[in-house]
Coordinates of C-alpha atoms and ligand atoms in Angstrom, one line a residue:
X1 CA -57.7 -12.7 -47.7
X2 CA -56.9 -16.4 -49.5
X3 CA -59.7 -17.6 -51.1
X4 CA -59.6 -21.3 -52.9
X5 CA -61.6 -22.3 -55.8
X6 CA -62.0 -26.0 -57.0
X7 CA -62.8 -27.6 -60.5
X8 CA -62.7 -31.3 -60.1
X9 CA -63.2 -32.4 -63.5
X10 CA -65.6 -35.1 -62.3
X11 CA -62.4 -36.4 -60.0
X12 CA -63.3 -35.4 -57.1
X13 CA -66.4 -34.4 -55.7
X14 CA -68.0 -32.1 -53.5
X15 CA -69.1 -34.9 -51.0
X16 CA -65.5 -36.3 -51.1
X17 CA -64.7 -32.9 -49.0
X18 CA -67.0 -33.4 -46.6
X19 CA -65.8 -36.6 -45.9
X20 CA -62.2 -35.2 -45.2
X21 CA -64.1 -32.9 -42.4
X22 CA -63.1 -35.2 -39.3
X23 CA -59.4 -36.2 -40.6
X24 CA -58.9 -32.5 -41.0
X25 CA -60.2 -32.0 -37.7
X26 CA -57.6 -34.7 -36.5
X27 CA -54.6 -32.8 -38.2
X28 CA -55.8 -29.4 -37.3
X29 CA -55.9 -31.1 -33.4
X30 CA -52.5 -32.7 -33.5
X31 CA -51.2 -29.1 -34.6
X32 CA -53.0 -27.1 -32.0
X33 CA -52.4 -29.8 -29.4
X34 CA -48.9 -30.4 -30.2
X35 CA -49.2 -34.1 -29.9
X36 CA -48.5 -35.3 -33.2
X37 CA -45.2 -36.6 -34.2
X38 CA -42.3 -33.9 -34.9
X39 CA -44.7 -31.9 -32.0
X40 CA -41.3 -30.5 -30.7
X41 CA -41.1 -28.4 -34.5
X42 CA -44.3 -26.6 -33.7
X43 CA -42.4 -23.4 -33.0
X44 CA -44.1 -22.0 -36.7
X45 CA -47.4 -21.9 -35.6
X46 CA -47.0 -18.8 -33.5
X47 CA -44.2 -17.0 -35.0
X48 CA -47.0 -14.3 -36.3
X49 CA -47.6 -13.3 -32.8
X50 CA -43.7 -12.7 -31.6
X51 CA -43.0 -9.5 -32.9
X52 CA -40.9 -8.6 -30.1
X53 CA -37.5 -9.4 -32.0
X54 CA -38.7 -6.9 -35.0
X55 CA -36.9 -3.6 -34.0
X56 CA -34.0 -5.4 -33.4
X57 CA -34.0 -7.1 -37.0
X58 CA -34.8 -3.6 -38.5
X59 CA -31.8 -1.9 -36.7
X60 CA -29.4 -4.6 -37.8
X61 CA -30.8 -4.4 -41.3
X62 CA -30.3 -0.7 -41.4
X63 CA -26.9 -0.7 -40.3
X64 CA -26.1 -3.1 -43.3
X65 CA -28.3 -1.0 -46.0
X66 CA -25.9 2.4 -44.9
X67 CA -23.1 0.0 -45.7
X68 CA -23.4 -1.9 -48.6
X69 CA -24.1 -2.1 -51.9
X70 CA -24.6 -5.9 -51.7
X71 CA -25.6 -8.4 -48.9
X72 CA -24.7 -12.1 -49.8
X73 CA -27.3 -14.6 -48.5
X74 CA -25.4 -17.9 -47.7
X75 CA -27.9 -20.6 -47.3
X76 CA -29.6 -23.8 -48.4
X77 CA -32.9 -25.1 -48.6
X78 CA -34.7 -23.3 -45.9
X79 CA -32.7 -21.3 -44.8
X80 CA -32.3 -19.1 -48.1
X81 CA -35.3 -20.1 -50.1
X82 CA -37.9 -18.0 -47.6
X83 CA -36.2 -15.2 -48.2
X84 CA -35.8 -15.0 -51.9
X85 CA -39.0 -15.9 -52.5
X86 CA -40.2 -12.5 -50.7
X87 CA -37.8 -10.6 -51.9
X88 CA -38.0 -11.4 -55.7
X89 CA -41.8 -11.5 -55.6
X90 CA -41.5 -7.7 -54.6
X91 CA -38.3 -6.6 -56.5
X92 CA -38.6 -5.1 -60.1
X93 CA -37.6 -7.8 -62.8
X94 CA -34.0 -6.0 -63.6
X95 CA -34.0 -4.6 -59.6
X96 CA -30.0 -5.5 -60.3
X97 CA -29.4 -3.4 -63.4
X98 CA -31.1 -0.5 -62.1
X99 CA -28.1 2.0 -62.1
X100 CA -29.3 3.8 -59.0
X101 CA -30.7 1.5 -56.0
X102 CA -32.2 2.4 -53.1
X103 CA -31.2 -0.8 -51.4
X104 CA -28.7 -3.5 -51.4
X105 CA -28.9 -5.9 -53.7
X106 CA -29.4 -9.4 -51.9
X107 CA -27.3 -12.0 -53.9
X108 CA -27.2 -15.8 -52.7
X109 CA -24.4 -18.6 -51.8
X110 CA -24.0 -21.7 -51.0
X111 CA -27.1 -23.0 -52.4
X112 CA -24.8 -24.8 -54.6
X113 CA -21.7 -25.8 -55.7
X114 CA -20.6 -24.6 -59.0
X115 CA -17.0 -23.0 -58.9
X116 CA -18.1 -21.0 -61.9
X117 CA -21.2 -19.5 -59.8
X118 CA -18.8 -18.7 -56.7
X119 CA -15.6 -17.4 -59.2
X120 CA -18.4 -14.4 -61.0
X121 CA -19.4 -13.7 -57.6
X122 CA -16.0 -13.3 -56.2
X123 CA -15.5 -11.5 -59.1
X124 CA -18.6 -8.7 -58.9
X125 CA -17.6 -8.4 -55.1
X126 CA -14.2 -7.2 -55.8
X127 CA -15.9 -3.9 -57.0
X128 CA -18.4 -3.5 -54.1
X129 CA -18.9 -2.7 -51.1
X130 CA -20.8 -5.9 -48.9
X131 CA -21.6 -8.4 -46.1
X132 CA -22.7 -11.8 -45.5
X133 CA -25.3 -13.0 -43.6
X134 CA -24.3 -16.8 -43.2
X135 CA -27.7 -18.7 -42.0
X136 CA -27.6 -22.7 -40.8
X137 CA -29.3 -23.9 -38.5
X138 CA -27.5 -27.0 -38.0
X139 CA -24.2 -25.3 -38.7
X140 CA -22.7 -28.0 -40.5
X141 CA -24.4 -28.5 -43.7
X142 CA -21.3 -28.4 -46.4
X143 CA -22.7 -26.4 -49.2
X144 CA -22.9 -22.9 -47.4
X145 CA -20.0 -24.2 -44.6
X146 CA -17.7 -24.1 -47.9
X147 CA -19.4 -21.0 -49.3
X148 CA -18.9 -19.3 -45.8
X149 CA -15.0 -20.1 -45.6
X150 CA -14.4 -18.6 -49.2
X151 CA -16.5 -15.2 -49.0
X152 CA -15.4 -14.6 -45.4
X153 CA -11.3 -14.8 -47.1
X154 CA -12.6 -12.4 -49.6
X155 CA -14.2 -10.0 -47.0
X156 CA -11.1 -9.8 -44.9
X157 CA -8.9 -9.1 -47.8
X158 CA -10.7 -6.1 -48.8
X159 CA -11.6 -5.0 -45.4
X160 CA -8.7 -6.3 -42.6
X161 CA -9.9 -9.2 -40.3
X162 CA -11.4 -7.0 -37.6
X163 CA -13.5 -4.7 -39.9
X164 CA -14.8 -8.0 -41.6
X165 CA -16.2 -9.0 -38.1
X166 CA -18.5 -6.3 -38.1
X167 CA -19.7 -7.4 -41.7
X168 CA -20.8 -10.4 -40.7
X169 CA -24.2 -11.7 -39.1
X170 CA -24.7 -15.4 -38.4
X171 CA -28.5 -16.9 -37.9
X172 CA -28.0 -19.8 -36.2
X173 CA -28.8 -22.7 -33.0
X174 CA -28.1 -20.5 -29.9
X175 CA -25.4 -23.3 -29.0
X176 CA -24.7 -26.0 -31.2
X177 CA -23.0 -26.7 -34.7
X178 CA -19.6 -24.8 -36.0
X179 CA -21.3 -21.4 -37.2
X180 CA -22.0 -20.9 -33.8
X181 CA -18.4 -22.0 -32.3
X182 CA -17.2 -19.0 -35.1
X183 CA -19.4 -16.5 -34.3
X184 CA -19.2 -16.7 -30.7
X185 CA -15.0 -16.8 -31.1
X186 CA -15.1 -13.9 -33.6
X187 CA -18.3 -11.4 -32.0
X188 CA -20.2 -11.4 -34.9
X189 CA -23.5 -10.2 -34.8
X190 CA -25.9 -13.2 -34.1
X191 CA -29.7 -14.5 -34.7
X192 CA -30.7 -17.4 -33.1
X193 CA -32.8 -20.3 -34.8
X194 CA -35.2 -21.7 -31.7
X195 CA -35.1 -25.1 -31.3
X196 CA -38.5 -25.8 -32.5
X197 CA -38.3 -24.2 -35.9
X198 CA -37.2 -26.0 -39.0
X199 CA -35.5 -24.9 -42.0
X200 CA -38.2 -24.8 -44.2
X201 CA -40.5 -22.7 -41.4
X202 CA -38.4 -20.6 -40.6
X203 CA -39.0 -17.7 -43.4
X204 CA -41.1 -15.4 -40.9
X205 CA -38.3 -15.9 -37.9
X206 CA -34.5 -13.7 -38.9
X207 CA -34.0 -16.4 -40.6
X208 CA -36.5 -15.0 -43.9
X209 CA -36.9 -11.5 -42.1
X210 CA -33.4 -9.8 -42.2
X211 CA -32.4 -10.4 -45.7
X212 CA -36.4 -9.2 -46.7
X213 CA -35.2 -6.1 -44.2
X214 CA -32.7 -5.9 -45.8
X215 CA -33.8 -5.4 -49.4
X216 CA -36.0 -3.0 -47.7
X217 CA -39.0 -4.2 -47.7
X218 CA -41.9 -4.0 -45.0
X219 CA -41.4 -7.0 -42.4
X220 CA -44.4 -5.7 -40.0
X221 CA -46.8 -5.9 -42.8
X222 CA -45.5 -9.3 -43.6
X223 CA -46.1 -10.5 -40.1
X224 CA -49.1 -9.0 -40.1
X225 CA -50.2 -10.4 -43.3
X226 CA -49.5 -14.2 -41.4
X227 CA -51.0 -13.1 -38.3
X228 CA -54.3 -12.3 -40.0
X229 CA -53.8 -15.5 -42.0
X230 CA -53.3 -17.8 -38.8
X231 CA -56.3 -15.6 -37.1
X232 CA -58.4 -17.3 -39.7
X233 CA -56.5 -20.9 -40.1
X234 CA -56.5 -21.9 -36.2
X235 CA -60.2 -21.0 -35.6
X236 CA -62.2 -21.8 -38.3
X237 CA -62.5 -25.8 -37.5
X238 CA -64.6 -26.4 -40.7
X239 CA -64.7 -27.2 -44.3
X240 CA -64.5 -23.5 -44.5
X241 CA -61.0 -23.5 -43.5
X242 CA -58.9 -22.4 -47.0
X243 CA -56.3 -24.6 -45.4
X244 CA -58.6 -27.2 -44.6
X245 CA -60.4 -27.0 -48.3
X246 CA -56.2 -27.4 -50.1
X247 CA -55.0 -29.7 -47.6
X248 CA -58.3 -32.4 -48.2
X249 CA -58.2 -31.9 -51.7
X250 CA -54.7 -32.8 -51.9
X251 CA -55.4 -35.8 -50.3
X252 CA -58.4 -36.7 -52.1
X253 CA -56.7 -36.4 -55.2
X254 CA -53.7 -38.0 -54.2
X255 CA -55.8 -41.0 -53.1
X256 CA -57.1 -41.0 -56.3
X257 CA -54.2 -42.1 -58.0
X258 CA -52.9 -38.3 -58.8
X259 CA -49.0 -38.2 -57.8
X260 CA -48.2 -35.4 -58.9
X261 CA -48.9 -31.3 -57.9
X262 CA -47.9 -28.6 -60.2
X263 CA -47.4 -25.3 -58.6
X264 CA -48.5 -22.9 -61.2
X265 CA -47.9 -19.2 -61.5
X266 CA -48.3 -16.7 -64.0
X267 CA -46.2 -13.9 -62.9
X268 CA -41.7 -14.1 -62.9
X269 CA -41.7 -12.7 -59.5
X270 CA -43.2 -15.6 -57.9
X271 CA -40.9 -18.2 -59.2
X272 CA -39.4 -18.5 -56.2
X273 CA -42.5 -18.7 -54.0
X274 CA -43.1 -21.2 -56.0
X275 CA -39.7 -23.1 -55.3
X276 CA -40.2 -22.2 -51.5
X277 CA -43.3 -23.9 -51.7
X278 CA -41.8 -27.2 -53.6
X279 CA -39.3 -27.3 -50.6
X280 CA -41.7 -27.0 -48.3
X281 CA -44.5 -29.7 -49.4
X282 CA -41.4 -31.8 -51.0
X283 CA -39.3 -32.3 -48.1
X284 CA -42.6 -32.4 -44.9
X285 CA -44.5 -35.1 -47.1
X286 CA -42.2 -37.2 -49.1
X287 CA -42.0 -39.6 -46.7
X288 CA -42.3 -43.8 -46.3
X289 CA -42.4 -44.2 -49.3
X290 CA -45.5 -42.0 -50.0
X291 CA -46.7 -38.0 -51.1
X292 CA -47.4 -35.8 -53.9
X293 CA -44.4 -34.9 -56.0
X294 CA -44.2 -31.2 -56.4
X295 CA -43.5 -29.4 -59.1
X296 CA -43.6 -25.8 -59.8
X297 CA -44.1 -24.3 -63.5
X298 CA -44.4 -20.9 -64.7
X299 CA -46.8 -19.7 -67.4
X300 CA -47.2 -19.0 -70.1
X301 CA -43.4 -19.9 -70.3
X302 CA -43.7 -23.5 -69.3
X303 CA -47.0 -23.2 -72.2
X304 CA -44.7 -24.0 -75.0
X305 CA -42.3 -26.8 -72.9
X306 CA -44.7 -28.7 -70.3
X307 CA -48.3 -28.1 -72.0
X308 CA -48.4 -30.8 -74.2
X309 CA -47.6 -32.9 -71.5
X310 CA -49.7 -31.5 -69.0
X311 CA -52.8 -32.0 -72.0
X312 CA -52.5 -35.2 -73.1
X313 CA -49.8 -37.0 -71.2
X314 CA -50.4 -39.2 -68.3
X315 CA -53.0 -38.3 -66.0
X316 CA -51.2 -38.5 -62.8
X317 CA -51.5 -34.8 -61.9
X318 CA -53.4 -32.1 -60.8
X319 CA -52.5 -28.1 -61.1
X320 CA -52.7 -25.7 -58.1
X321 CA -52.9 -22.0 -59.5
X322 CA -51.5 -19.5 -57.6
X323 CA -53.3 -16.4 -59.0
X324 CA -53.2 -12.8 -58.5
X325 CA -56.3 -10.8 -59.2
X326 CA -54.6 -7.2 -59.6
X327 CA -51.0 -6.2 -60.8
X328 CA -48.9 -3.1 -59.7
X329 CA -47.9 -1.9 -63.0
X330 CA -49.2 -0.6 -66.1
X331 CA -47.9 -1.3 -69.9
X332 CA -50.4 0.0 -72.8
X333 CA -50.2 -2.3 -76.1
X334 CA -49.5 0.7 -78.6
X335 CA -52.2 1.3 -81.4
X336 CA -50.6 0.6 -84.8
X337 CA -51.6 2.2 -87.8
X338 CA -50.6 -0.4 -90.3
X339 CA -51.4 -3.6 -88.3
X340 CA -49.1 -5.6 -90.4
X341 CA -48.9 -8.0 -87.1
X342 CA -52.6 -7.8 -86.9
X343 CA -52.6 -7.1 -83.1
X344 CA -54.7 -3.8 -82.6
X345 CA -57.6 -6.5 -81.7
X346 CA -56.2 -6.9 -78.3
X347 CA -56.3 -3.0 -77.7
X348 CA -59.4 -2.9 -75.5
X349 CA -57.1 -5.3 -72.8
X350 CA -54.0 -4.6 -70.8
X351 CA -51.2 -7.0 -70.7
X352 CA -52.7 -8.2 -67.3
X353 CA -55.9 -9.2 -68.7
X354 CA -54.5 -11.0 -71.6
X355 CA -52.6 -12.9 -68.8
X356 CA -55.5 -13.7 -67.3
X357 CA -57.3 -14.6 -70.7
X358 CA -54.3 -16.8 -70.9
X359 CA -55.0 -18.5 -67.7
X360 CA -58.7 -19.1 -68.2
X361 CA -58.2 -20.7 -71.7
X362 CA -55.4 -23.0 -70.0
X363 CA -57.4 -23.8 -66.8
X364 CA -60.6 -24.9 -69.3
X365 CA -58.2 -26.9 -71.3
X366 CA -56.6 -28.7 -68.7
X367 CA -59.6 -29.7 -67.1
X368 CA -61.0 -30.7 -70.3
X369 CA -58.1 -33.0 -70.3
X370 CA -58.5 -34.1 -67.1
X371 CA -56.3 -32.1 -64.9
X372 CA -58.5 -31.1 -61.8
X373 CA -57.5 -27.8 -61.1
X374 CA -57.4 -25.6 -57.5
X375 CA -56.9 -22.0 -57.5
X376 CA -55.8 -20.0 -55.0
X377 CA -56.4 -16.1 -55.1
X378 CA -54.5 -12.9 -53.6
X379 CA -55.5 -9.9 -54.3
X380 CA -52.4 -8.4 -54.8
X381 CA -48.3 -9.0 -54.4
X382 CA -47.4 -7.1 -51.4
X383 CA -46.2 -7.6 -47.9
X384 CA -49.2 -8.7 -46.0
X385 CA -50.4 -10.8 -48.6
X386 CA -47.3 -12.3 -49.0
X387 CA -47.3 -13.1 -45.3
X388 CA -50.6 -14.3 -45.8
X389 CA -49.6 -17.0 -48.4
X390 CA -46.3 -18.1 -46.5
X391 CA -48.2 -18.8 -43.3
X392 CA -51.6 -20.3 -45.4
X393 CA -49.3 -22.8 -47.1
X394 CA -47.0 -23.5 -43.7
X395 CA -50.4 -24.0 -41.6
X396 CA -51.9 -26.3 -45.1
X397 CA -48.4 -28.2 -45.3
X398 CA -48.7 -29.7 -42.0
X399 CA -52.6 -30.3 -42.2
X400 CA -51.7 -32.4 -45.6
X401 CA -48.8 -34.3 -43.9
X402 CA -50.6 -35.5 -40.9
X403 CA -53.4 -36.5 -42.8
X404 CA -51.2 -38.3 -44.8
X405 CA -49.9 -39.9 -41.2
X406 CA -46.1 -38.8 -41.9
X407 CA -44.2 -36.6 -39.8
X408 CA -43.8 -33.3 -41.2
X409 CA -41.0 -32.3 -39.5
X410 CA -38.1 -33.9 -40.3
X411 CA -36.2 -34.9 -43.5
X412 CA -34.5 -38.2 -42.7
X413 CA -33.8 -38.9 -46.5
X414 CA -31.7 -35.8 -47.0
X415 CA -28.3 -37.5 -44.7
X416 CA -28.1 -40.6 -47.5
X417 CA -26.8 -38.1 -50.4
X418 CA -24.3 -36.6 -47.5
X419 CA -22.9 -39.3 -46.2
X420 CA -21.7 -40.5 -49.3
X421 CA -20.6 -37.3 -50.1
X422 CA -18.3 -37.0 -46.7
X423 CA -17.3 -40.8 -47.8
X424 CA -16.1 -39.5 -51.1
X425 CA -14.3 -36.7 -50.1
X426 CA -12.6 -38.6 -47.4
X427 CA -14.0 -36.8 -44.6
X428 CA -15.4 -39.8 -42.8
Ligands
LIG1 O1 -36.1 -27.5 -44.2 C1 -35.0 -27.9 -43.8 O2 -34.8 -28.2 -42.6 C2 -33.8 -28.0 -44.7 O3 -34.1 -27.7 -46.0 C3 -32.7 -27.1 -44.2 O4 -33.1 -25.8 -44.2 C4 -31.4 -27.2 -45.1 O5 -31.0 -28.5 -45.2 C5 -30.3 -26.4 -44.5 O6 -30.0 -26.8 -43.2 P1 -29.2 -25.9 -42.2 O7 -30.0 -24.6 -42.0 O8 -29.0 -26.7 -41.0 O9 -27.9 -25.5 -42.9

């Protein structure tokens, strides 16, 4: 289902992965055992398995698509970033300027804080009919607290306080944090976040599944898609293991001097699989003063901006290719008479395959220049596979981390940024 290819570039070698085989083992123990550090965050690791809380997620989801044109996503970090990435890795590019839509369009909040961002979004919700799914596990963090207290005013005003209940959910702790005190005060319709499940594992929980239900997409074939995945990633205790193979050559690299990853994609919809995926490596391993840094480009955009760099700049990094064998679309390159632009060469290859072309005379190039390169290939973009890829890279994340001997699981270095916020503003 996930297959990864290597080319060291005379970095790393062969042997190098065999030597990773018992620290893998290690990692892969301390995951199945739970008794590495952070073992009380293991709740990811069977997610694929709980389908139980699936009908309820599609009911909830189907009440909201008879009902609105929009459903605003109010969340940071991991609790939004699942979610989008599935959803725009599956939408049409212009999904929002399509004049008839079959489903609500998912837009986001509090991910940041620019007034101008919130005031166009006020502004395009006047218009339409919508709900908000407010998701924190914590229930504090500012960003979407802030976004929550604005788009909830808005919501009333158009609807009356007690119609605006029933367009709310909240996905939050069962008991802790403010979100919950509000929901439980005001009945709205509630998901909770187990304790064992982080932010940024949370995407295959209602956390990631009831916006992607939403947008109407298939969330059984996404857990399915992981399920297979994990089938594969918890029993294959070899150098066989896809996770096993990304997660030692990480390291190998890493030890090598390289400090930097870049996430590579050629395809729009996956940029923000790709972000998910910085999140998620960026904020398990980057840690005590040590892991990768991780940086996602796309291409052949990020061609004409990072590829210089990438070619002859320092050599501190190595590319991880995210690559797609088969596309879901077709475009023909028209035949022109005249030729003036001198393109009718290309006619014997679709749009895809110059795409590939393009990524085969970067990946040479690169590794020419002495960027190792990994690739890692799905077949398609699709639900399963997608759940496939969330799940490979959750299972790989925390194989990479312990090796690296940090905890995975937490995030210490994120309260040093709030606290001097809360001191700024006065709060504390
Ligand atoms: O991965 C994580 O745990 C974080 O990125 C959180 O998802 C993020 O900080 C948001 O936290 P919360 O869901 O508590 O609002």
């Amino acid at each position: 289902m996930i297959k990864v290819d290597f080319d060291f570039a005379g970095v790393c070698l062969n042997q190098d992965l065999q030597t990773c085989e018992k620290e893998m083992l290690l990692a892969h123990e301390l995951i199945m055992n739970a008794n590495g550090e952070g073992n009380d965050f293991l709740g990811w690791r069977d997610l694929p398995l709980q389908i139980e809380n699936l009908l309820e997620i599609k009911n909830v989801a189907k009440k909201i698509r008879e009902d609105n044109e929009i459903l605003v996503v109010i969340g940071i970090g991991g609790s939004y970033l699942g979610a989008r990435a599935v959803i725009e890795a599956l939408s049409g590019a212009f999904e929002s300027l399509k004049p008839k839509k079959e489903s609500p369009l998912v837009l986001y909040a509090g991910e940041n804080l620019s007034e101008d961002y919130m005031a166009d979004l006020l502004g395009i919700l006047q218009t339409r009919d919508f709900s908000l799914c407010v998701i924190s596990k914590s229930g504090t963090t500012t960003e979407p607290a802030i976004a929550f207290r604005i788009l909830k005013k808005a919501l009333e005003e158009k609807y009356g306080k007690d119609k605006a209940k029933n367009r709310i959910v909240a996905i939050t702790d069962k008991s802790k944090g403010v979100l919950r005190g509000l929901a439980n005060e005001n009945g709205y319709k509630t998901f909770d976040i187990k304790d064992d499940i982080g932010g940024r594992f949370s995407v295959l929980t209602p956390v990631g599944l009831l916006p992607v239900a939403v947008a109407g997409y298939d969330i059984e074939a996404l857990m399915q898609g992981a399920r297979e995945m994990r089938e594969v990633l918890i029993n294959d205790k070899s150098m066989s293991n896809p996770a096993w193979q990304y997660a030692a050559f990480r390291n190998i690299l890493y030890n090598k001097g390289k400090k930097i990853e870049v996430f590579l994609t050629y395809l729009p919809a996956l940029q923000y699989l790709s972000r998910w995926w910085q999140q998620l490596f960026g904020e398990s391993e980057g840690k005590n003063g040590k892991g990768l840094f991780p940086v996602c480009l796309l291409n052949t955009t990020d061609l004409h901006s990072m590829g210089q760099y990438i070619q002859e700049g320092e050599r501190i990094m190595f590319e991880t290719v995210l690559q797609v064998k088969n596309n879901n679309k077709k475009v023909d390159i028209p035949y022109d008479q005249e030729n003036k632009d001198g393109l009718n060469y290309l006619l014997s290859h679709s749009l895809n395959q110059i795409n590939k072309i393009a990524l085969k005379a970067t990946q040479q190039a690169h590794i020419e220049g002495g960027v190792p390169q990994m690739r890692i290939e799905v077949e398609k973009i699709e639900e399963k596979t997608l759940g496939a890829v969330l799940y490979f890279f959750e299972f790989a994340c925390a194989l990479s981390a312990y090796a690296l001997k940090v905890n995975p699981f937490n995030q210490p270095g994120v309260e040093a940024y709030k606290n001097n916020m809360f001191k700024l503003l006065g709060k504390i």
